[in-house]
Tab-separated table of C-alpha atoms and ligand atoms in Angstrom:
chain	number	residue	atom	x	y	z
A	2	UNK	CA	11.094	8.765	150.258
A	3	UNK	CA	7.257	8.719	150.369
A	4	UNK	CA	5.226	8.797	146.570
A	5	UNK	CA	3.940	11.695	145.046
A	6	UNK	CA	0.934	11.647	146.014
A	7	UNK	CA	1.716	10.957	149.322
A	8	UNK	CA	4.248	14.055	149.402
A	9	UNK	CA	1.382	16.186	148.029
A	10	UNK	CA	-1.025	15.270	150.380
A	11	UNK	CA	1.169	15.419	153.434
A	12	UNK	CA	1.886	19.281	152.162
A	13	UNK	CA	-1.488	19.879	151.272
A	14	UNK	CA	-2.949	18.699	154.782
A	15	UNK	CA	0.080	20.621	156.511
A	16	UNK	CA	-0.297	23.417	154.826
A	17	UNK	CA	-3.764	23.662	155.676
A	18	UNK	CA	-3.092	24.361	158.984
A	19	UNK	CA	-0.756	26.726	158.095
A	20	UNK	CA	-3.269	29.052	156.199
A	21	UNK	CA	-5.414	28.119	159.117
A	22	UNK	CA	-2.939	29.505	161.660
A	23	UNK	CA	-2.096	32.394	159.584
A	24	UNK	CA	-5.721	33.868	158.659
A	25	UNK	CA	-6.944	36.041	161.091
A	26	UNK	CA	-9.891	34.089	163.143
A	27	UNK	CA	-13.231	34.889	162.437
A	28	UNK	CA	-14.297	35.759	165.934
A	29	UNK	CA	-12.254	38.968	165.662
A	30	UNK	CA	-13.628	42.357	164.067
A	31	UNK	CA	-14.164	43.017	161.681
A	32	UNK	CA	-16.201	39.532	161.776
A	33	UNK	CA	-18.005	38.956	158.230
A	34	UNK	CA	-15.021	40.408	156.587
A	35	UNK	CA	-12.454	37.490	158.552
A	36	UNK	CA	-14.935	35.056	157.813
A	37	UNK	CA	-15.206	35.489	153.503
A	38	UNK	CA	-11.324	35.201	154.058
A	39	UNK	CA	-11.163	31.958	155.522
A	40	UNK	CA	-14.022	31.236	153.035
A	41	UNK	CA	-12.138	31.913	150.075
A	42	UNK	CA	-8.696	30.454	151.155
A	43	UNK	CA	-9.030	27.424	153.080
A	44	UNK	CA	-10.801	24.238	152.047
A	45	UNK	CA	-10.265	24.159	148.181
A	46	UNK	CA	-7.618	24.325	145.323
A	47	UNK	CA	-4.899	21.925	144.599
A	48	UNK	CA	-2.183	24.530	146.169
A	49	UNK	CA	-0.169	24.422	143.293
A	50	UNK	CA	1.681	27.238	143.785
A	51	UNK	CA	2.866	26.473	147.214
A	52	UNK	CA	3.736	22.433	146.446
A	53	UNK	CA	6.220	24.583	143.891
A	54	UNK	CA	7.757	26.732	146.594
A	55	UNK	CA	7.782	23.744	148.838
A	56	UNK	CA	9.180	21.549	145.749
A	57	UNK	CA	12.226	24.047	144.939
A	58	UNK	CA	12.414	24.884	148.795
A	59	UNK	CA	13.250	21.331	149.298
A	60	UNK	CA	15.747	21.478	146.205
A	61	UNK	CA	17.813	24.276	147.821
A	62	UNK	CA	18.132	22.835	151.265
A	63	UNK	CA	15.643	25.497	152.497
A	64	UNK	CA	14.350	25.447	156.008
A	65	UNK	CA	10.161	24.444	155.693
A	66	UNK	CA	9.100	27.140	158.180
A	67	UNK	CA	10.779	29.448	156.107
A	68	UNK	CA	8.874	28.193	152.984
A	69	UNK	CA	5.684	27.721	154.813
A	70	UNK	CA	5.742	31.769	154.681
A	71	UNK	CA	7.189	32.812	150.904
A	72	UNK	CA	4.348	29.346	149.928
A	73	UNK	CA	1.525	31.141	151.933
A	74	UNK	CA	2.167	34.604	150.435
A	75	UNK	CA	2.108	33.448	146.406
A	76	UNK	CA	-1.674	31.438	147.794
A	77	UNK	CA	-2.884	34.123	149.515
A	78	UNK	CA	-2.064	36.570	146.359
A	79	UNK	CA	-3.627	33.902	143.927
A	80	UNK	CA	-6.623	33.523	146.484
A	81	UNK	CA	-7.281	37.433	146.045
A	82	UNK	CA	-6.827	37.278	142.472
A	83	UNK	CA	-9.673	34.392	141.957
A	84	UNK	CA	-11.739	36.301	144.611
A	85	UNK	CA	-11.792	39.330	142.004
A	86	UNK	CA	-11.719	37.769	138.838
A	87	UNK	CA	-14.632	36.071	139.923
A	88	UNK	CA	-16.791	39.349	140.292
A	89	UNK	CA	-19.140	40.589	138.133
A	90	UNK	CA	-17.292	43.628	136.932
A	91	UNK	CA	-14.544	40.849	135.992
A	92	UNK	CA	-15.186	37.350	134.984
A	93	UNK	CA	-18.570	37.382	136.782
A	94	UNK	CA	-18.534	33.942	137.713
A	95	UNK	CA	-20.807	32.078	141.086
A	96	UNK	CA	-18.707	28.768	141.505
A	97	UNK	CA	-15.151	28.431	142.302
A	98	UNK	CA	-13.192	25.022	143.725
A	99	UNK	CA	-16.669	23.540	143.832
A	100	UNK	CA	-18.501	26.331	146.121
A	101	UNK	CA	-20.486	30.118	145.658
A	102	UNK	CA	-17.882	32.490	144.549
A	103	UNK	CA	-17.353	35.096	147.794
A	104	UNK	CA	-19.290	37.543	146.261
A	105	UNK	CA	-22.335	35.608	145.959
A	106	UNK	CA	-21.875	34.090	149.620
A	107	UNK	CA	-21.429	37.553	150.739
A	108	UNK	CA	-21.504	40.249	148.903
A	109	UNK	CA	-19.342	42.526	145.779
A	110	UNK	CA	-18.085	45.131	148.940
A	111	UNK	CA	-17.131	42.139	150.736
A	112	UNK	CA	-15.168	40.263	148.090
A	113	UNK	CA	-13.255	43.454	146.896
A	114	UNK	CA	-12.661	44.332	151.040
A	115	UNK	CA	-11.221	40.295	150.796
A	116	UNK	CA	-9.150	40.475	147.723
A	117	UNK	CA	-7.479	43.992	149.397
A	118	UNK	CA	-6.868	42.098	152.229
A	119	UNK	CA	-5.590	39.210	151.174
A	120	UNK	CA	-3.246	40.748	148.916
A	121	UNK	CA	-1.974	43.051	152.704
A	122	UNK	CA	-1.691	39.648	154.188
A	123	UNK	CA	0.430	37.826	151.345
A	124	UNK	CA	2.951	41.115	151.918
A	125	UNK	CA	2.224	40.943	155.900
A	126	UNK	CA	3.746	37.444	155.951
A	127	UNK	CA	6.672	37.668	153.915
A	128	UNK	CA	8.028	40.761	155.844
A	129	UNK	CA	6.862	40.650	160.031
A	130	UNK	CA	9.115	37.009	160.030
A	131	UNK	CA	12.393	36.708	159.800
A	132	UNK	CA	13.121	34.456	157.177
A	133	UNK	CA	16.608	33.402	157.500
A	134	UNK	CA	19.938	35.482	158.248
A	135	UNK	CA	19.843	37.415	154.862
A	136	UNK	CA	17.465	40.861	155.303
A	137	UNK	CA	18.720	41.689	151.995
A	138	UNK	CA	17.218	38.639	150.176
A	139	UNK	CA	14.258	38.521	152.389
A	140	UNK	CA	13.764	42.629	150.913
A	141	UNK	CA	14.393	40.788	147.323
A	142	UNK	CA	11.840	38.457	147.707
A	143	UNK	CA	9.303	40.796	149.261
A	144	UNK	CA	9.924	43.000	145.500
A	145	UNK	CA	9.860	39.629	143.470
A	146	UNK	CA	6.374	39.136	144.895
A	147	UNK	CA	5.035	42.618	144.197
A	148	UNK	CA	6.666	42.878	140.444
A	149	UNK	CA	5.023	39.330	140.387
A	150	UNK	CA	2.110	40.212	141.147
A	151	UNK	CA	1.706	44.285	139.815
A	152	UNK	CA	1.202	45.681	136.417
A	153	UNK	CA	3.695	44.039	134.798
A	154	UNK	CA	2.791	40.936	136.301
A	155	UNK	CA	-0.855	39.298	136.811
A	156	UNK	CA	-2.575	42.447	137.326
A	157	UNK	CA	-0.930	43.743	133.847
A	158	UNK	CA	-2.050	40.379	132.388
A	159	UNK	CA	-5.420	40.517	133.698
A	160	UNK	CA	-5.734	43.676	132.126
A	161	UNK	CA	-4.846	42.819	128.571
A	162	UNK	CA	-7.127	39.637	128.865
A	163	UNK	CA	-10.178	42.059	129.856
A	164	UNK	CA	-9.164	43.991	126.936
A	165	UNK	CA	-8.965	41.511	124.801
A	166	UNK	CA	-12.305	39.796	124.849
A	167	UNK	CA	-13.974	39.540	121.359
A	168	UNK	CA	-10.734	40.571	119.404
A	169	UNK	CA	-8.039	38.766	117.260
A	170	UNK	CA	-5.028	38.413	118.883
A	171	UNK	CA	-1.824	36.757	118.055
A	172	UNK	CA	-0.416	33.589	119.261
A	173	UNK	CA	2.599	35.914	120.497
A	174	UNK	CA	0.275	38.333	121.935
A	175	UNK	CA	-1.812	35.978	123.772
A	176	UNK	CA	1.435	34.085	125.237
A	177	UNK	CA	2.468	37.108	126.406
A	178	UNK	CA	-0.881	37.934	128.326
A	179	UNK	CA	-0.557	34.558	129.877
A	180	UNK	CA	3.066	34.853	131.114
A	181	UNK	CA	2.291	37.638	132.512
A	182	UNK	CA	-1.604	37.097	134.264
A	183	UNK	CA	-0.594	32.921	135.204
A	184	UNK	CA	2.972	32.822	134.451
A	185	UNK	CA	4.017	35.732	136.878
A	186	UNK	CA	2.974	34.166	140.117
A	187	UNK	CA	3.738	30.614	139.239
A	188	UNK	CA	7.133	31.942	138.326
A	189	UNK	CA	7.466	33.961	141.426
A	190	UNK	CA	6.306	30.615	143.604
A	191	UNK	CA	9.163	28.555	142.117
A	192	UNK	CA	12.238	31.312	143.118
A	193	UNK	CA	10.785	32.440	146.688
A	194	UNK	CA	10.854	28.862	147.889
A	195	UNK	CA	14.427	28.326	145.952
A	196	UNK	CA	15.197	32.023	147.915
A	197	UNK	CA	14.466	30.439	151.466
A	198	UNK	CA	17.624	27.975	150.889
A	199	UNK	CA	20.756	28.863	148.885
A	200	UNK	CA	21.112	27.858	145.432
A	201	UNK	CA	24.100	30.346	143.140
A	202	UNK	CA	22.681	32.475	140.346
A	203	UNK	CA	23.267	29.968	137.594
A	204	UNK	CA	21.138	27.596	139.836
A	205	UNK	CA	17.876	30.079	140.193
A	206	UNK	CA	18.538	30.980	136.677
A	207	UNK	CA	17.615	26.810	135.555
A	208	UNK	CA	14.561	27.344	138.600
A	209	UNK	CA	13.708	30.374	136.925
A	210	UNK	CA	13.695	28.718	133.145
A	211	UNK	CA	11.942	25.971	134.627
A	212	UNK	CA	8.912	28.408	136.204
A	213	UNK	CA	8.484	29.777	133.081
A	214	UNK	CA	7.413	26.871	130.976
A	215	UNK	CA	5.789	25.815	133.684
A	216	UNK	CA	3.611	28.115	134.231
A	217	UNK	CA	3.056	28.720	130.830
A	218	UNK	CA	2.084	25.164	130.141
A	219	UNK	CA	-0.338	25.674	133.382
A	220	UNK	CA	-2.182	28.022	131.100
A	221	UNK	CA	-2.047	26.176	128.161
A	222	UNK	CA	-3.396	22.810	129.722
A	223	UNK	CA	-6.469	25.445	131.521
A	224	UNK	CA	-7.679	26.123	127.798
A	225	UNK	CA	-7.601	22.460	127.052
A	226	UNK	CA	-9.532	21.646	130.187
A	227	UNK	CA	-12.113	24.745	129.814
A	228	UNK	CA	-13.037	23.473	126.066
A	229	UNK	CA	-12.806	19.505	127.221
A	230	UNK	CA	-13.748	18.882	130.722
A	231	UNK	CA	-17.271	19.609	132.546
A	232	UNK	CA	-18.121	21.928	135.530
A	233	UNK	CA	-18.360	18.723	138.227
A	234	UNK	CA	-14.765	18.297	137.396
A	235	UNK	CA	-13.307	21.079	137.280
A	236	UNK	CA	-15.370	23.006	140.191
A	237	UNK	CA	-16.010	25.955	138.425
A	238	UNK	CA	-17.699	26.751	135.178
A	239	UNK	CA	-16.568	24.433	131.964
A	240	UNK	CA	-16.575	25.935	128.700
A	241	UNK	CA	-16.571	29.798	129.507
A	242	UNK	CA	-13.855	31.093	127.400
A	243	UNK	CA	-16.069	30.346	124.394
A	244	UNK	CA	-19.419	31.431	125.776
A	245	UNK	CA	-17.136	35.173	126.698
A	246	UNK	CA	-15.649	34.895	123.218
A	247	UNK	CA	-11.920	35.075	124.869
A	248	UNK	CA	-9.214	34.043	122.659
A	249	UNK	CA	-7.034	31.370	124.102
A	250	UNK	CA	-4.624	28.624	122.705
A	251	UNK	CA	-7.554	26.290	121.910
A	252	UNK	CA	-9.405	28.932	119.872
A	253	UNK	CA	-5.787	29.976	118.073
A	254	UNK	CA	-4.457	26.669	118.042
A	255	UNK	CA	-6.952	24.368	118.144
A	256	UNK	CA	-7.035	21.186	120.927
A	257	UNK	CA	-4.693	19.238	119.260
A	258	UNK	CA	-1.970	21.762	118.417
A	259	UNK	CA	-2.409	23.375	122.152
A	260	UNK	CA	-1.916	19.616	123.441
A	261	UNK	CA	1.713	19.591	121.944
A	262	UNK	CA	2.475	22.650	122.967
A	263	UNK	CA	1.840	21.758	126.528
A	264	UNK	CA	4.142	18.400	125.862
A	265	UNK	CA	6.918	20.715	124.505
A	266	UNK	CA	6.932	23.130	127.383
A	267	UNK	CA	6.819	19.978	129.641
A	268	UNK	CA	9.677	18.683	128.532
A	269	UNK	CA	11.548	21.991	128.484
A	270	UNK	CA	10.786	22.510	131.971
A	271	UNK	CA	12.599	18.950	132.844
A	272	UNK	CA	15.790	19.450	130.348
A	273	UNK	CA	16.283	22.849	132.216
A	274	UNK	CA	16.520	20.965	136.065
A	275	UNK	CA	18.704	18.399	134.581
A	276	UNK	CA	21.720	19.361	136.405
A	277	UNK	CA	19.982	18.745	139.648
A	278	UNK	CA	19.777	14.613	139.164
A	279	UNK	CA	17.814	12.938	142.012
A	280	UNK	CA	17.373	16.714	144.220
A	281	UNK	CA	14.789	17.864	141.095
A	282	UNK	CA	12.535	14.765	141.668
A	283	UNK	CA	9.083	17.108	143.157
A	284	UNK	CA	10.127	19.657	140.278
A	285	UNK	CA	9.882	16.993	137.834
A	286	UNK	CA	6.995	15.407	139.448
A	287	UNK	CA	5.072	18.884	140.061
A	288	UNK	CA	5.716	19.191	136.211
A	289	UNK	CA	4.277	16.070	134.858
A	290	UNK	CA	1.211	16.813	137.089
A	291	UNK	CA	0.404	20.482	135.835
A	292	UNK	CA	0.818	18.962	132.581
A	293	UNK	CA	-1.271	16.024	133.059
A	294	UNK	CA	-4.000	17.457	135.443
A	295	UNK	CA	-7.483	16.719	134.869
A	296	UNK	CA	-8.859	19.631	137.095
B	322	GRG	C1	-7.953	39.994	139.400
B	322	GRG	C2	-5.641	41.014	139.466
B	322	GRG	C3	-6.527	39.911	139.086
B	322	GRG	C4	-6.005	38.864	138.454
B	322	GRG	C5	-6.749	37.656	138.091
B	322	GRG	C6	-5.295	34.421	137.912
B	322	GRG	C7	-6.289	35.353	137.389
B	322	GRG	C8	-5.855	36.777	137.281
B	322	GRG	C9	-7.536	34.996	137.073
B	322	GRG	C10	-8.046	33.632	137.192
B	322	GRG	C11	-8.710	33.270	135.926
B	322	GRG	C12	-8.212	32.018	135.403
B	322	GRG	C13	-9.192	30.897	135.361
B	322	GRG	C14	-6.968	31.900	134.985
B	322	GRG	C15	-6.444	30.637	134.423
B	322	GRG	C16	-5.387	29.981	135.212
B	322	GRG	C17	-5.692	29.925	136.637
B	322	GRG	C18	-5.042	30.915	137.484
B	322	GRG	C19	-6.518	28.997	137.108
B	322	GRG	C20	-6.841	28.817	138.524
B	322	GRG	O1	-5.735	28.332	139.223
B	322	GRG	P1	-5.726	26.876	139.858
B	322	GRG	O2	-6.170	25.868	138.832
B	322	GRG	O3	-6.869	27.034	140.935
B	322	GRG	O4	-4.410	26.654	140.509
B	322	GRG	P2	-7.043	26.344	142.369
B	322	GRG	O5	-8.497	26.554	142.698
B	322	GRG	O6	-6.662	24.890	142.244
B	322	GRG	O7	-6.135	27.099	143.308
């Protein structure tokens, strides 16, 4: 069985292709449009979302080319998402995974057209195939994804964070924001690759336990590494929840405190796949790396 980081480069360079295949070309109209697509999916991030569907894909006996589609669906949703946050009516921000944020490359129209379209896509590819024998499931998935990603998932979270720039908030409050505008889609990642194989409800329920401490710790760990870590390093601007005066678990918390709560989560996350032994190893391995991420 090959090392981590040989398993998550051998997905990442895979995948890749995948997205590559899957994007519509730029040669075809419209043109510029096809083009800030490619631009703002392919050639950056560290995928985590899809190593998570692949990870519990692989968990649940799932068949890859299955997951390849439910993995590039939850990347092309967070693609969109980072494509709008990034505008100026949003987070107004010009670097993302190292590069011009799509608006600056190409313009506001053209980064709300991309975000629209990206978001069609994600929905596009987990409906045209057929993924597996089970319509009904494949119709489940297709509503996880949405709920995932609505109003009462990252869009809903997105809108509480806009709203609450410059005010007190809660520890509660804000953990709810982020389980809702992170948590959601990480969440959602982790079931629609466990959906492509067949795992009972008991099963999904552990996966499901497991996504949300996982993605919650994602967030934590991203307010560490905005107050800590530098723009090189990260690939896109270091220290901006401060300068926007946005409350987060390091201005609640402070570091050290929002350090342990990232350690707790972690180890929640592992005690709920316990009953998988040995099968939960990328899980496990996925969880020590959100956790310990420097980027
Ligand atoms: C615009 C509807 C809408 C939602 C935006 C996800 C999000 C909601 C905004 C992104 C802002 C942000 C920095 C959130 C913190 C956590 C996060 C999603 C970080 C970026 O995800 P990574 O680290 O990015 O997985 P890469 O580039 O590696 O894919």
């Amino acid at each position: 069985m090959p090392n981590f980081q040989a398993w998550i480069s051998a997905h990442q360079l895979r995948f890749e292709e995948v997205l590559r295949q899957m994007l519509p070309s730029a040669d075809i109209a419209p043109q510029r449009l096809h083009a800030a697509m490619r631009y703002s999916v392919l050639d950056g991030g560290k995928r985590v979302r899809p190593l998570l569907a692949f990870a519990a894909g692989e968990l649940a006996g799932a068949d890859i080319a299955c997951v390849n589609y439910a993995a590039a669906a939850v990347e092309l949703i967070h693609a969109y998402s980072l494509v709008h946050d990034d505008m100026p009516c949003m987070d107004n921000d010009v670097l993302r995974r190292g590069k011009a944020t799509c608006h600056v490359e190409y313009d506001e129209a053209t980064a709300l057209l991309v975000g629209d379209a990206l978001q069609s896509l994600a929905f596009q590819m987990l409906s045209e195939s057929r993924l597996g024998n089970d319509v009904a499931k494949q119709l489940q998935m297709v509503k996880l994804l949405a709920v995932a990603s609505g109003s009462r998932g990252m869009a809903g979270g997105q809108a509480i964070d806009l709203d609450s720039v410059g005010k007190q908030i809660s520890v509660p409050e804000l953990e709810q924001m982020h389980i809702r505008k992170t948590g959601a889609l990480i969440r959602a990642s982790i079931l629609l690759g466990a959906h492509c194989g067949s795992l009972d409800q008991a099963q999904l329920d552990k996966l499901d336990r497991y996504g949300k401490c996982i993605g919650l710790a994602f967030q934590v760990v991203d307010d560490v590494l905005d107050s800590e870590a530098d723009t090189a390093t990260l690939g896109k601007t270091a220290g901006k929840d401060k300068d926007n005066d946005k409350p987060t678990y390091v201005t609640l918390l402070g570091v050290a405190a929002a350090k342990e709560m990232a350690a707790g989560l972690h180890q929640e996350a592992l005690q709920s796949l316990s009953e998988f032994g040995s099968k939960s190893r990328r899980l496990n391995e996925l969880a020590d790396f959100i956790v310990m991420r420097k980027f």
